Tab-separated table of C-alpha atoms and ligand atoms in Angstrom:
chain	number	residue	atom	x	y	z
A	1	UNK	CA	0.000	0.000	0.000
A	2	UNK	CA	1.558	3.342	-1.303
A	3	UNK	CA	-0.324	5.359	1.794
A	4	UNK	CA	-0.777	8.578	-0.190
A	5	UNK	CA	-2.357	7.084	-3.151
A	6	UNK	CA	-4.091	4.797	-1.309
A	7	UNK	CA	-5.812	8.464	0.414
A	8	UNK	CA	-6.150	9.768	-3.131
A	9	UNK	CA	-8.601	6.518	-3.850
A	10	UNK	CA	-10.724	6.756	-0.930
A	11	UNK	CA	-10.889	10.622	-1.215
A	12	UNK	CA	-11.799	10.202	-4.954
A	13	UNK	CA	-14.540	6.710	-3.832
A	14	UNK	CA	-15.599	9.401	-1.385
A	15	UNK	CA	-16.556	12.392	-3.568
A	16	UNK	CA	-18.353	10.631	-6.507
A	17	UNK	CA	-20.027	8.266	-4.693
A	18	UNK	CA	-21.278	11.470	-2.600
A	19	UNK	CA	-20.866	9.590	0.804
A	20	UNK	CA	-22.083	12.095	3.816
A	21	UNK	CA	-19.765	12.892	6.597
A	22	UNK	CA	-22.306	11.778	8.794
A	23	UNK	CA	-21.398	8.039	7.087
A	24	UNK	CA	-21.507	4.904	9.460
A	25	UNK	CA	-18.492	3.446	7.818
A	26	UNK	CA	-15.490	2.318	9.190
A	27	UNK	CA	-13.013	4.408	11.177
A	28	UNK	CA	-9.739	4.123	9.595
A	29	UNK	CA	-8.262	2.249	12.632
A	30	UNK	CA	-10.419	-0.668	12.389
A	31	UNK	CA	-9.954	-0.314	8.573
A	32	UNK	CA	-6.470	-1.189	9.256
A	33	UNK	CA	-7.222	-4.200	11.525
A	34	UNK	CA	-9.360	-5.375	9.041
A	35	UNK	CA	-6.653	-5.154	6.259
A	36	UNK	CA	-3.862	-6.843	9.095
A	37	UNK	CA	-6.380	-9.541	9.053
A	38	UNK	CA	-6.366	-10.059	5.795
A	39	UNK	CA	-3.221	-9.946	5.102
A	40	UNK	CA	-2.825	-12.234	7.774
A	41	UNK	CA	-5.281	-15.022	6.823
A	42	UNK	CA	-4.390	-14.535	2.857
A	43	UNK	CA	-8.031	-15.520	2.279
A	44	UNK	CA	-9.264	-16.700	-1.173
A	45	UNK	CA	-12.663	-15.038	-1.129
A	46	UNK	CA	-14.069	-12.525	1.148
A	47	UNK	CA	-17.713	-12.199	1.906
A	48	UNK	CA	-19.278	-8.701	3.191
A	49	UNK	CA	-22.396	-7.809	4.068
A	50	UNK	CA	-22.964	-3.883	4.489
A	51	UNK	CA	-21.431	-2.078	1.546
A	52	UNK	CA	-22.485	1.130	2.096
A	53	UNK	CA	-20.144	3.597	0.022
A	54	UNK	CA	-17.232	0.830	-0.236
A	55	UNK	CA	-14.593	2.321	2.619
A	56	UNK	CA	-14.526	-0.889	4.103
A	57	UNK	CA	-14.342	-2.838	0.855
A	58	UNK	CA	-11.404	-0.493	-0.564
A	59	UNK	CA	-9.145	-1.765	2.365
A	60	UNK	CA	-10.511	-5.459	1.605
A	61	UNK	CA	-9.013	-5.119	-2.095
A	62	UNK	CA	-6.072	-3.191	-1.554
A	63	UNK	CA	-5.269	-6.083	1.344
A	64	UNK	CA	-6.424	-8.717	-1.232
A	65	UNK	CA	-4.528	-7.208	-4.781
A	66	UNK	CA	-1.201	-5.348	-3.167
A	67	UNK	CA	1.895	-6.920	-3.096
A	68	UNK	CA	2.749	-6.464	0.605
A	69	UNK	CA	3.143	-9.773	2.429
A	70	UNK	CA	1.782	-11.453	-0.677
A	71	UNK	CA	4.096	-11.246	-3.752
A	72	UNK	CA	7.210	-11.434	-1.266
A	73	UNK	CA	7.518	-7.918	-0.507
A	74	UNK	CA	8.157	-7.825	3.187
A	75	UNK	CA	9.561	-5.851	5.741
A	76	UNK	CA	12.496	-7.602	6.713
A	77	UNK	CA	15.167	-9.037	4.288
A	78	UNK	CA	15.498	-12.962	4.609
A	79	UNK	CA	13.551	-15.069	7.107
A	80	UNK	CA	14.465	-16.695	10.480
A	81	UNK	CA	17.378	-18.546	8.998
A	82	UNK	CA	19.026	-19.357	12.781
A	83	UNK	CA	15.919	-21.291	13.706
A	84	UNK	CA	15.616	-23.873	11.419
A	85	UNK	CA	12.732	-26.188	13.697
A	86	UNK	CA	10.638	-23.324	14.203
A	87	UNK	CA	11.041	-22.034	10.395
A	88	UNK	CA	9.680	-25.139	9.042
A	89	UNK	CA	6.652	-25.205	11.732
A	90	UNK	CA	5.956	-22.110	11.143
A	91	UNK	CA	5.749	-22.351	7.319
A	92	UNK	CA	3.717	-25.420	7.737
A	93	UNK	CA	1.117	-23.456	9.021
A	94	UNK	CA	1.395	-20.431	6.712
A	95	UNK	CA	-2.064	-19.797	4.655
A	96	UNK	CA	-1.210	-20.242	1.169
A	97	UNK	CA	-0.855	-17.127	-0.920
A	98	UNK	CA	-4.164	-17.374	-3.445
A	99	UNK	CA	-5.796	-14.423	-5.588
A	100	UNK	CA	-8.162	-13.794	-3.464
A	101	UNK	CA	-11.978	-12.149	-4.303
A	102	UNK	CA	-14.177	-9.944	-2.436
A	103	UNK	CA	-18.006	-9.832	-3.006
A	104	UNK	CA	-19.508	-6.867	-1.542
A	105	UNK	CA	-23.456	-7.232	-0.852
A	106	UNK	CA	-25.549	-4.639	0.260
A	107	UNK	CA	-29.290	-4.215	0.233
A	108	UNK	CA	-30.425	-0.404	0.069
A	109	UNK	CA	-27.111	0.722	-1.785
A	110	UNK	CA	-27.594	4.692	-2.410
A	111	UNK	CA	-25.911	8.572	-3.265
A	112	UNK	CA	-24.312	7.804	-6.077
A	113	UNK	CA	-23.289	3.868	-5.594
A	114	UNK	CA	-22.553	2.998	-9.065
A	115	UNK	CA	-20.104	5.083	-9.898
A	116	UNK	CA	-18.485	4.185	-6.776
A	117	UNK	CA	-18.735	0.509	-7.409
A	118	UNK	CA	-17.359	1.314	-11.136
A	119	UNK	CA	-14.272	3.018	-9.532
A	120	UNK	CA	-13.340	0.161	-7.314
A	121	UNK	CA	-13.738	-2.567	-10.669
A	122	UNK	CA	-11.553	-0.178	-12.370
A	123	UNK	CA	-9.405	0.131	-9.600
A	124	UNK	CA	-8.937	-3.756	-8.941
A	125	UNK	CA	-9.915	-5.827	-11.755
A	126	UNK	CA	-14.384	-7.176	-12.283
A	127	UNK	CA	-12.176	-10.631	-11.452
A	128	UNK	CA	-11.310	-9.579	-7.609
A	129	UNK	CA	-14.572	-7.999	-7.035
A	130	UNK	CA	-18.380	-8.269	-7.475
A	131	UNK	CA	-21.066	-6.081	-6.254
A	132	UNK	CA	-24.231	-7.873	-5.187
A	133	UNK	CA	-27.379	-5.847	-4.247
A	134	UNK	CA	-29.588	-8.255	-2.318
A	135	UNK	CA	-30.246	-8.405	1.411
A	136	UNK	CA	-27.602	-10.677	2.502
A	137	UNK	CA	-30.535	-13.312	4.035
A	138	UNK	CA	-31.550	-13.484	0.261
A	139	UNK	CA	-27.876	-13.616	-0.601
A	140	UNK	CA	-26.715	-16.735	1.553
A	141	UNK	CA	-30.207	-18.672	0.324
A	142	UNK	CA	-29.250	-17.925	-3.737
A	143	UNK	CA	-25.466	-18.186	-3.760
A	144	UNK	CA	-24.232	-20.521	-1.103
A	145	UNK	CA	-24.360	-23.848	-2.442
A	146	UNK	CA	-22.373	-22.608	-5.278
A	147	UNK	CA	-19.782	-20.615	-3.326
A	148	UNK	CA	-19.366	-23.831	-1.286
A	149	UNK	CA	-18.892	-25.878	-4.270
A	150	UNK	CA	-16.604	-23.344	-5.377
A	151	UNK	CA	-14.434	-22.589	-2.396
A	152	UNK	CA	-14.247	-25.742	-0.944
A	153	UNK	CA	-10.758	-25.971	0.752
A	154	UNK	CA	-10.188	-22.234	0.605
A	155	UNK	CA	-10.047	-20.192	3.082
A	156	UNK	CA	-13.848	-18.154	3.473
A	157	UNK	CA	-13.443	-14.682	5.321
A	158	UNK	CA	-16.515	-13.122	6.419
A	159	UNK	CA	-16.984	-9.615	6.873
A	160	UNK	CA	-21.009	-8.687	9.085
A	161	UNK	CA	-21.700	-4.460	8.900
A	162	UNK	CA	-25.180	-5.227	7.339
A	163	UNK	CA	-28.328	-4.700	9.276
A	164	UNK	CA	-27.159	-4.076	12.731
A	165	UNK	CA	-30.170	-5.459	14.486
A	166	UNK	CA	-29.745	-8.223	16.892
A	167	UNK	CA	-31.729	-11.050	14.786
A	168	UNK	CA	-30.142	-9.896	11.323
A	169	UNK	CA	-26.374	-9.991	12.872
A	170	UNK	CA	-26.868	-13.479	13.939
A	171	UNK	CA	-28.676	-14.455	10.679
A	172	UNK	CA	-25.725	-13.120	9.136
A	173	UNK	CA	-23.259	-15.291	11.263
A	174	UNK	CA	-25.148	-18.549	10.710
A	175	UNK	CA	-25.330	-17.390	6.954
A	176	UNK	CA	-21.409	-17.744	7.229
A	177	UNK	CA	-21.130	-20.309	9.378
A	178	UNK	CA	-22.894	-22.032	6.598
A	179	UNK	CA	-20.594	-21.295	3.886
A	180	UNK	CA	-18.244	-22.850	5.997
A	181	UNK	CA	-16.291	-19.190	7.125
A	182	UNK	CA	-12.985	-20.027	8.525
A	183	UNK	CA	-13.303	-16.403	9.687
A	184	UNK	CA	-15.684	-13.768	10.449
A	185	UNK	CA	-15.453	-10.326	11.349
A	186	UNK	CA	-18.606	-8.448	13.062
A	187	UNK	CA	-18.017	-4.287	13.373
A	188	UNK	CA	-19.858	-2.259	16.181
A	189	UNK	CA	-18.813	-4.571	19.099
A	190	UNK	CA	-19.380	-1.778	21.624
A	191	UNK	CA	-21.460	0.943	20.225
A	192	UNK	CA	-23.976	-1.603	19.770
A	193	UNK	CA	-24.601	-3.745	22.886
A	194	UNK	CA	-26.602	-6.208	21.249
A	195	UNK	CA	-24.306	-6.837	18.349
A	196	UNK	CA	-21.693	-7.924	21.394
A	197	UNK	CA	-24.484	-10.328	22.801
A	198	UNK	CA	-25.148	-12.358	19.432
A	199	UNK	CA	-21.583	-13.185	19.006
A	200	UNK	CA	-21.555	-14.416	22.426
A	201	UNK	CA	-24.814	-16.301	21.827
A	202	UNK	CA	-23.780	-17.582	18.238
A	203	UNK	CA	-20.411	-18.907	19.993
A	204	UNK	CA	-22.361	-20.474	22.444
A	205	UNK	CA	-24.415	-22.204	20.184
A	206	UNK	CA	-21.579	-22.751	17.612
A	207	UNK	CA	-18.568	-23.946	19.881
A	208	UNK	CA	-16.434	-24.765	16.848
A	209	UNK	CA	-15.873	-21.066	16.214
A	210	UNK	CA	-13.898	-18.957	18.659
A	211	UNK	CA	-14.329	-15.331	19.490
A	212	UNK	CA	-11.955	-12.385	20.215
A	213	UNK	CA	-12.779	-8.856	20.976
A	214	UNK	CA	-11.480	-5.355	20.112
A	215	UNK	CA	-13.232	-3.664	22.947
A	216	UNK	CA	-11.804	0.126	21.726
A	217	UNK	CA	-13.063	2.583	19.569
A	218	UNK	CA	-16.719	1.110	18.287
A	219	UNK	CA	-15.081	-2.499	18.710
A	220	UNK	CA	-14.458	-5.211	16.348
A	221	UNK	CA	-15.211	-9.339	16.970
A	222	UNK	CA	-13.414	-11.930	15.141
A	223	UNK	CA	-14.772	-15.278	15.084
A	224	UNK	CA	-12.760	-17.917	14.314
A	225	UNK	CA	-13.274	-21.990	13.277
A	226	UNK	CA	-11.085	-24.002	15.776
A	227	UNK	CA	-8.301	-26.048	13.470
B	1	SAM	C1	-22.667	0.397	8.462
B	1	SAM	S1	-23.039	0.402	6.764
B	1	SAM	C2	-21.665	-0.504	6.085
B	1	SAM	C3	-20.393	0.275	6.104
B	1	SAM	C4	-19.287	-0.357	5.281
B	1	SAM	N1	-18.962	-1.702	5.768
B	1	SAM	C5	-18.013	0.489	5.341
B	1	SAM	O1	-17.432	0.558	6.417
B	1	SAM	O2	-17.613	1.058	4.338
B	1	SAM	C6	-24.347	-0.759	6.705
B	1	SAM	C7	-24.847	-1.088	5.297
B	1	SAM	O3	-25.619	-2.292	5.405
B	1	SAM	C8	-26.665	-2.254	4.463
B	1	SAM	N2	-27.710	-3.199	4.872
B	1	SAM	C9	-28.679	-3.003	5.817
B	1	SAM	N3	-29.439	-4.107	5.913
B	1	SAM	C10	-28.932	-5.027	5.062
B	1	SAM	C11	-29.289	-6.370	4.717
B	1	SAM	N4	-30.325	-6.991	5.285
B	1	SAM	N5	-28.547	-7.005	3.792
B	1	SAM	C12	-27.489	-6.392	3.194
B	1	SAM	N6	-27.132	-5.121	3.476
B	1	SAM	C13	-27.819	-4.456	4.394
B	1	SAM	C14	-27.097	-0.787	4.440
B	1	SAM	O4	-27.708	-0.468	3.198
B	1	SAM	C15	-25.775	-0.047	4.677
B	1	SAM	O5	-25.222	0.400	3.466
């Protein structure tokens, strides 16, 4: 990511798609955890539900389709060549690098959405990123079979800033849990109470997924499928 450039997009996503400073999308700190956890899972498709003016989804691509971390560009020269036992554990357990996909799905898209969703296929390719505009319960019943079929053996991310009430947020996490999400990341943690008390519940109920909290700023969950 070439920071300043990377502000020129989102300034540019922001003016023609109109967005409203008074936008719920994400803050850019738990943009950046979100694109850490991407580039730390090196996922082969990313689901999202909430779209909104595509903030969220720019960091998604620019984690998926950069070269940091992913073509070999790193920070550090060379790699832990003292410790040859843990070296080889460690890169026994290192996600393969795929070309990884984001489909964006949001329900009551609006401003000027199209042009914004036009920028972001120009900016990463129509093969690393589809729009869907559906509500996302209508989204898992259409398209998971196939994305199952599809997937299979790949590693799912899940991304829930959709309907923020307390049914649709745990609709949305059995929707992934169905597609098999080795991942899934739920915004609004703390500024929404309730969104806090269906990822408890769903864990509860699904005890094959794990969950870990980012209790600052509006807080951030990540749910993950025990290996
Ligand atoms: C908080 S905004 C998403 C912000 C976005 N993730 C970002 O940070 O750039 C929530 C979005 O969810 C959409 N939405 C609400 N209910 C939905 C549903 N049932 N299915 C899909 N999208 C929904 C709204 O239209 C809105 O654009």
């Amino acid at each position: 990511m070439n920071i300043l450039q990377f502000k020129k997009h989102l300034a540019k996503l922001k003016s023609i798609t109109k967005a409203s400073d008074r936008t719920g999308w994400v803050i850019d700190e738990v943009a950046f955890l979100i694109y850490s956890l991407v580039k730390f899972y090196k996922p082969g498709l990313i689901i999202q539900i909430g779209h909104l003016w595509g903030k969220s989804a720019l960091f998604l691509l620019e984690a998926l389709t950069d070269g940091f971390l992913m073509d070999g560009e790193r920070v550090e020269e060379g790699i832990l060549s003292g410790d040859t036992k843990f070296l080889s554990y460690v890169k026994s357990e290192w996600p393969k690098v795929k070309s990884g996909k984001l489909i964006s799905v949001d329900a009551f898209p609006y401003g000027n959405w199209k042009q914004g969703i036009a920028y972001l296929e120009k900016l990463y390719g129509k093969n690393r990123f589809e729009f869907v505009v559906e509500k996302s319960d209508k989204f898992f019943e259409d398209r998971s079979n196939a994305i199952k079929k599809k997937y299979y053996g790949k590693t799912i991310l899940g991304v829930v800033d959709g309907d923020h009430s307390y049914e649709a947020c745990m609709n949305d996490l059995i929707g992934m849990a169905k597609l098999d999400a080795s991942h899934i990341i739920v915004d609004d943690l703390k500024w929404i109470p309730h969104i806090q008390k269906a990822c408890n519940d769903f864990v509860h109920a699904h005890p094959e997924y794990s969950l870990s909290i980012f209790l600052v700023y509006n807080g951030l969950a990540v749910l993950s499928k025990k290996q």
